[in-house]
Coordinates of C-alpha atoms and ligand atoms in Angstrom, one line a residue:
X1 CA 0.0 0.0 0.0
X2 CA 1.3 3.5 -0.9
X3 CA 2.0 5.7 2.1
X4 CA 1.6 9.5 1.9
X5 CA 4.0 11.9 3.6
X6 CA 4.3 15.7 3.6
X7 CA 8.0 15.5 3.6
X8 CA 10.2 12.5 2.5
X9 CA 13.9 12.7 2.8
X10 CA 16.2 10.4 0.9
X11 CA 19.6 9.9 2.6
X12 CA 20.7 9.9 6.2
X13 CA 24.1 11.7 6.4
X14 CA 24.4 15.0 8.2
X15 CA 22.2 16.8 5.5
X16 CA 19.4 14.3 5.6
X17 CA 19.3 13.9 9.4
X18 CA 19.5 17.7 9.9
X19 CA 16.6 18.1 7.5
X20 CA 14.8 15.4 9.5
X21 CA 15.3 17.3 12.8
X22 CA 14.0 20.5 11.3
X23 CA 11.0 19.0 9.5
X24 CA 10.1 17.0 12.5
X25 CA 10.2 20.0 14.7
X26 CA 8.0 21.8 12.2
X27 CA 5.4 19.0 12.7
X28 CA 5.8 17.7 9.1
X29 CA 6.3 14.1 10.2
X30 CA 9.1 13.4 7.8
X31 CA 10.1 9.9 6.7
X32 CA 13.8 9.3 6.1
X33 CA 14.9 6.5 3.7
X34 CA 18.2 5.8 5.4
X35 CA 19.9 3.6 2.9
X36 CA 21.1 0.0 3.2
X37 CA 23.7 -1.2 5.7
X38 CA 25.2 -3.7 3.2
X39 CA 26.2 -0.9 0.7
X40 CA 29.4 1.0 0.9
X41 CA 27.9 4.0 -0.9
X42 CA 24.4 4.1 0.4
X43 CA 24.9 3.0 4.0
X44 CA 22.8 4.7 6.8
X45 CA 24.7 7.7 8.2
X46 CA 26.6 8.3 4.9
X47 CA 30.3 8.9 4.5
X48 CA 30.9 9.9 8.1
X49 CA 30.3 6.2 9.0
X50 CA 33.6 5.5 7.2
X51 CA 35.6 8.2 9.1
X52 CA 37.6 8.2 12.2
X53 CA 38.0 11.4 14.2
X54 CA 36.0 14.5 13.2
X55 CA 37.8 17.4 14.8
X56 CA 36.2 20.3 13.0
X57 CA 32.5 19.9 13.8
X58 CA 31.7 22.8 16.2
X59 CA 30.6 21.8 19.6
X60 CA 33.0 18.9 20.1
X61 CA 36.2 20.5 21.3
X62 CA 37.9 17.2 21.8
X63 CA 36.6 15.7 18.5
X64 CA 34.1 13.0 18.0
X65 CA 34.2 9.9 15.7
X66 CA 32.1 10.0 12.5
X67 CA 29.8 7.1 13.6
X68 CA 29.3 8.6 17.1
X69 CA 28.3 12.0 15.5
X70 CA 25.9 10.3 13.2
X71 CA 24.5 8.2 16.0
X72 CA 23.7 11.4 17.9
X73 CA 22.1 13.1 14.9
X74 CA 20.0 10.0 14.4
X75 CA 18.9 10.0 18.0
X76 CA 18.0 13.7 17.7
X77 CA 15.9 13.1 14.6
X78 CA 14.0 10.2 16.3
X79 CA 13.5 12.3 19.5
X80 CA 11.4 14.8 17.5
X81 CA 9.4 12.2 15.8
X82 CA 11.1 11.6 12.4
X83 CA 10.5 8.1 11.0
X84 CA 13.7 6.4 9.8
X85 CA 13.3 3.5 7.4
X86 CA 16.3 1.3 6.6
X87 CA 15.8 1.0 2.9
X88 CA 17.0 2.5 -0.4
X89 CA 14.9 4.3 -3.0
X90 CA 15.2 2.4 -6.2
X91 CA 13.2 4.8 -8.4
X92 CA 11.6 8.2 -8.2
X93 CA 9.0 9.8 -10.4
X94 CA 9.1 13.6 -10.2
X95 CA 6.9 14.3 -13.2
X96 CA 3.8 15.1 -11.2
X97 CA 2.9 15.8 -7.6
X98 CA 2.8 14.2 -5.2
X99 CA 6.2 12.8 -6.0
X100 CA 6.5 9.0 -6.2
X101 CA 9.2 7.0 -4.5
X102 CA 9.7 3.3 -5.1
X103 CA 11.5 0.8 -3.0
X104 CA 11.9 -2.3 -5.2
X105 CA 8.2 -2.2 -6.1
X106 CA 6.0 -1.7 -9.2
X107 CA 3.6 0.6 -7.3
X108 CA 5.0 3.6 -5.5
X109 CA 6.0 2.7 -1.9
X110 CA 5.6 6.4 -0.9
X111 CA 4.2 9.6 -2.3
X112 CA 5.4 12.9 -0.9
X113 CA 4.3 16.5 -1.2
X114 CA 7.8 17.7 -0.8
X115 CA 11.0 15.7 -1.4
X116 CA 14.4 16.4 0.1
X117 CA 17.3 14.8 -1.7
X118 CA 20.3 14.1 0.5
X119 CA 21.8 11.1 -1.2
X120 CA 25.4 12.2 -0.8
X121 CA 28.4 11.1 -2.8
X122 CA 30.6 8.0 -3.0
X123 CA 34.3 7.2 -3.5
X124 CA 35.9 7.7 -6.9
X125 CA 38.0 4.8 -8.2
X126 CA 41.2 4.7 -10.2
X127 CA 39.8 2.7 -13.1
X128 CA 43.0 0.7 -13.6
X129 CA 43.4 -3.1 -14.2
X130 CA 43.2 -5.2 -11.1
X131 CA 41.3 -2.6 -9.0
X132 CA 37.8 -4.0 -9.2
X133 CA 39.0 -7.6 -8.9
X134 CA 41.0 -6.9 -5.8
X135 CA 38.5 -4.6 -4.1
X136 CA 38.2 -6.2 -0.6
X137 CA 41.3 -8.3 -1.1
X138 CA 43.9 -5.8 -0.1
X139 CA 42.3 -2.9 -2.0
X140 CA 40.0 -0.7 0.1
X141 CA 38.4 2.8 0.2
X142 CA 37.9 2.8 3.9
X143 CA 40.9 2.9 6.3
X144 CA 38.6 2.9 9.4
X145 CA 36.9 -0.3 8.2
X146 CA 39.9 -2.2 7.0
X147 CA 43.0 -0.6 8.5
X148 CA 43.2 -3.3 11.2
X149 CA 43.9 -6.0 8.6
X150 CA 47.1 -4.4 7.7
X151 CA 48.9 -4.6 11.0
X152 CA 52.6 -5.0 10.3
X153 CA 52.2 -4.6 6.6
X154 CA 53.6 -2.0 4.1
X155 CA 50.8 -0.3 2.3
X156 CA 50.0 2.6 -0.1
X157 CA 47.4 5.4 0.0
X158 CA 46.5 7.1 -3.3
X159 CA 45.5 10.8 -3.3
X160 CA 46.6 14.1 -2.0
X161 CA 43.4 15.6 -0.5
X162 CA 42.3 15.6 3.1
X163 CA 40.7 12.2 2.8
X164 CA 44.0 10.6 1.6
X165 CA 46.1 12.3 4.3
X166 CA 43.6 11.4 7.0
X167 CA 43.6 7.7 5.8
X168 CA 47.4 7.7 5.7
X169 CA 47.7 9.1 9.2
X170 CA 45.2 6.6 10.5
X171 CA 46.9 3.7 8.8
X172 CA 50.2 4.4 10.5
X173 CA 48.6 3.0 13.6
X174 CA 48.7 -0.4 12.0
X175 CA 51.2 -0.4 9.0
X176 CA 54.9 -0.5 9.3
X177 CA 55.1 2.1 6.5
X178 CA 52.6 4.0 4.4
X179 CA 53.5 5.1 0.9
X180 CA 51.4 8.2 -0.1
X181 CA 51.2 8.3 -3.9
X182 CA 50.5 11.8 -5.2
X183 CA 50.0 12.3 -8.9
X184 CA 51.3 15.9 -8.9
X185 CA 54.1 17.7 -7.0
X186 CA 51.7 19.2 -4.5
X187 CA 49.0 18.2 -2.1
X188 CA 45.4 19.5 -2.2
X189 CA 44.8 18.9 1.5
X190 CA 44.4 21.5 4.2
X191 CA 47.7 23.0 5.6
X192 CA 47.3 21.4 9.0
X193 CA 46.9 17.9 7.5
X194 CA 49.9 18.5 5.2
X195 CA 52.1 19.5 8.1
X196 CA 51.0 16.5 10.2
X197 CA 51.5 14.1 7.3
X198 CA 54.9 15.4 6.2
X199 CA 56.1 15.2 9.8
X200 CA 55.0 11.6 10.2
X201 CA 58.1 9.4 9.9
X202 CA 56.0 6.3 8.9
X203 CA 54.7 8.1 5.8
X204 CA 56.8 8.4 2.6
X205 CA 55.4 10.7 0.0
X206 CA 56.0 9.8 -3.6
X207 CA 55.4 12.9 -5.7
X208 CA 54.4 12.8 -9.3
X209 CA 53.4 9.2 -9.0
X210 CA 50.4 7.5 -10.6
X211 CA 49.1 3.9 -10.3
X212 CA 48.7 2.0 -13.5
X213 CA 47.8 -1.5 -12.2
X214 CA 47.0 -3.3 -9.0
X215 CA 48.8 -6.6 -9.2
X216 CA 48.1 -9.8 -7.4
X217 CA 46.4 -13.2 -8.0
X218 CA 44.0 -13.5 -5.1
X219 CA 45.2 -10.5 -3.1
X220 CA 47.2 -7.3 -3.6
X221 CA 50.9 -8.2 -4.0
X222 CA 52.3 -5.0 -5.6
X223 CA 51.5 -1.9 -7.6
X224 CA 52.6 -0.9 -11.1
X225 CA 53.3 2.8 -10.8
X226 CA 54.5 5.5 -13.2
X227 CA 56.3 8.8 -12.9
X228 CA 53.7 11.2 -14.2
X229 CA 56.4 13.6 -15.4
X230 CA 58.9 11.4 -17.1
X231 CA 56.6 8.4 -17.8
X232 CA 59.1 6.0 -16.2
X233 CA 57.3 2.9 -14.9
X234 CA 58.1 1.2 -11.6
X235 CA 56.9 -1.3 -9.1
X236 CA 56.0 -0.8 -5.5
X237 CA 55.9 -3.8 -3.2
X238 CA 52.9 -3.3 -0.9
X239 CA 50.2 -5.7 0.3
X240 CA 47.5 -3.1 0.7
X241 CA 46.2 0.0 -1.3
X242 CA 43.7 2.5 -0.1
X243 CA 42.1 4.7 -2.8
X244 CA 41.1 8.1 -1.5
X245 CA 40.9 10.3 -4.6
X246 CA 37.6 12.1 -4.2
X247 CA 34.0 11.4 -4.8
X248 CA 31.1 11.4 -7.2
X249 CA 27.5 12.4 -6.3
X250 CA 24.8 9.8 -6.0
X251 CA 22.5 11.2 -8.6
X252 CA 21.6 8.3 -10.8
X253 CA 18.0 8.2 -9.4
X254 CA 17.5 11.8 -10.7
X255 CA 19.1 11.8 -14.1
X256 CA 16.7 13.2 -16.7
X257 CA 14.4 14.5 -13.9
X258 CA 16.5 17.2 -12.1
X259 CA 19.0 19.6 -13.6
X260 CA 22.5 18.4 -12.9
X261 CA 25.8 20.1 -13.4
X262 CA 28.3 18.6 -15.9
X263 CA 30.1 16.9 -13.0
X264 CA 26.8 15.2 -12.0
X265 CA 26.0 17.3 -8.9
X266 CA 22.4 18.6 -8.5
X267 CA 21.9 22.2 -9.5
X268 CA 20.3 24.2 -6.7
X269 CA 19.3 27.9 -6.5
X270 CA 17.4 30.2 -4.1
X271 CA 18.5 28.1 -1.1
X272 CA 17.9 24.4 -1.6
X273 CA 15.5 24.6 -4.5
X274 CA 16.1 22.2 -7.5
X275 CA 14.8 22.5 -11.0
X276 CA 11.6 20.8 -10.0
X277 CA 9.3 22.7 -7.7
X278 CA 8.8 20.9 -4.4
X279 CA 12.1 19.0 -4.7
X280 CA 15.0 20.3 -2.5
X281 CA 18.6 19.1 -2.4
X282 CA 21.2 19.3 0.4
X283 CA 24.6 18.0 1.4
X284 CA 27.2 16.5 -0.9
X285 CA 24.8 15.6 -3.7
X286 CA 24.7 19.3 -4.5
X287 CA 28.0 20.6 -3.1
X288 CA 31.2 19.9 -5.0
X289 CA 33.0 22.8 -3.3
X290 CA 32.9 22.6 0.5
X291 CA 31.8 19.0 1.2
X292 CA 32.1 19.3 5.0
X293 CA 29.9 17.7 7.6
X294 CA 29.0 21.1 8.9
X295 CA 28.1 22.7 5.6
X296 CA 26.2 19.5 4.8
X297 CA 24.2 19.8 8.0
X298 CA 23.7 23.5 7.3
X299 CA 22.3 22.8 3.9
X300 CA 20.0 20.2 5.4
X301 CA 18.5 22.8 7.6
X302 CA 18.0 25.1 4.6
X303 CA 16.3 22.4 2.6
X304 CA 13.9 21.7 5.5
X305 CA 13.0 25.3 6.0
X306 CA 12.6 25.8 2.2
X307 CA 10.3 22.8 2.0
X308 CA 8.3 23.9 5.0
X309 CA 7.7 27.4 3.5
X310 CA 6.9 25.9 0.1
X311 CA 4.4 23.6 1.5
X312 CA 2.8 26.5 3.3
X313 CA 2.7 28.5 0.1
X314 CA 1.0 25.6 -1.6
X315 CA -1.5 25.3 1.2
X316 CA -0.5 21.7 1.7
Ligands
NDP401 P1 39.8 16.0 -3.0 O1 39.0 16.2 -4.3 O2 40.0 17.2 -2.1 O3 41.2 15.4 -3.4 C1 41.3 14.4 -4.3 C2 42.8 14.0 -4.4 O4 43.0 12.8 -5.2 C3 43.6 15.1 -5.0 O5 44.9 15.1 -4.5 C4 43.7 14.6 -6.5 O6 44.8 15.1 -7.2 C5 43.8 13.1 -6.3 N1 43.3 12.4 -7.4 C6 42.1 12.6 -8.1 N2 42.0 11.6 -9.1 C7 43.1 10.9 -9.1 C8 43.5 9.8 -9.8 N3 42.8 9.3 -10.8 N4 44.8 9.3 -9.5 C9 45.5 9.8 -8.5 N5 45.1 10.8 -7.7 C10 43.9 11.4 -8.0 O7 39.0 14.8 -2.3 P2 39.0 14.4 -0.8 O8 38.1 13.2 -0.8 O9 40.3 14.3 -0.2 O10 38.2 15.6 0.0 C11 37.0 16.1 -0.4 C12 36.5 17.2 0.5 O11 36.3 16.7 1.8 C13 37.5 18.3 0.6 O12 36.8 19.5 0.6 C14 38.2 18.0 1.9 O13 38.7 19.2 2.5 C15 37.0 17.4 2.7 N6 37.5 16.5 3.8 C16 37.7 17.1 5.0 C17 38.2 16.3 6.0 C18 38.3 16.9 7.3 O14 38.3 18.2 7.4 N7 38.5 16.2 8.4 C19 38.5 14.9 5.8 C20 38.3 14.4 4.5 C21 37.8 15.2 3.5 P3 44.9 16.6 -7.8 O15 45.1 17.5 -6.6 O16 46.0 16.4 -8.8 O17 43.5 16.8 -8.5

């Protein structure tokens, strides 16, 4: 049977859960489709579930772990009456109102007057031979999840942004040595992370270094690398590789229905409004610039307030 909601939120990272807190407090009884625990890109709580310490979320002077922070946001949303459902939207139809949301069904599982899209982003992959085959067999995108397995190993981290440096630092707890493979001669990460990384004796930075193949029969045995300036090939003997080279937005559900930028992120204007009236977007799915937990949460608040005002204007 199809269930009707005034506000339906897809996604349960900082954006989705903040939108849930605000919508619930506005008496709009929001329902949040949290995602699926089995998935690495759609898991409840979003990308912060794959993070260790969050040191820059205001209000936690001593830092907090990503999963703890998300646990508290979840509790807050529940406290004000949001309904959280552990499921993933498999199809949406935004061509008429109320909007239809399907969860593995032919008939809509939900219809909603206002829809808040907070589906986030997921890890980019290198796209080199061996990568897909060895994912989970020495190749990972989550140091928090898999770091422990590399106790006493020599491993590599690919990337030069905050994610890569954070992963590299975290992995020094387990690995004997961490090779940081950076494709240019500079890092993209924040200055404080650069300083910490370069001062860490267990991390060796390989500048101008790309990965061309992940080699191993049943598990990672070594990497084929290349000097991105001279083109000279090489081999790096490591038993683990962590890919941390950025993210892509989870927008496949909305292709052809919402306006997207060339890089796939949802176009928003006038706050959190998308190209379809009544559909709002917040968090990493619409932000390719800041991508912080705090900006994500802030945009979730904006989406909820915009949705509430829009519903009021419509007399819904
Ligand atoms: P970024 O886009 O910031 O960095 C991606 C890195 O990967 C860059 O160094 C990029 O190189 C490199 N890269 C991209 N593609 C490839 C490739 N095919 N091969 C090799 N290297 C590649 O992504 P992050 O995930 O690190 O960070 C995203 C955002 O999240 C940022 O705003 C960051 O500040 C934030 N963040 C904040 C944290 C915190 O404050 N605690 C923790 C983690 C992330 P190049 O520079 O050459 O493009």
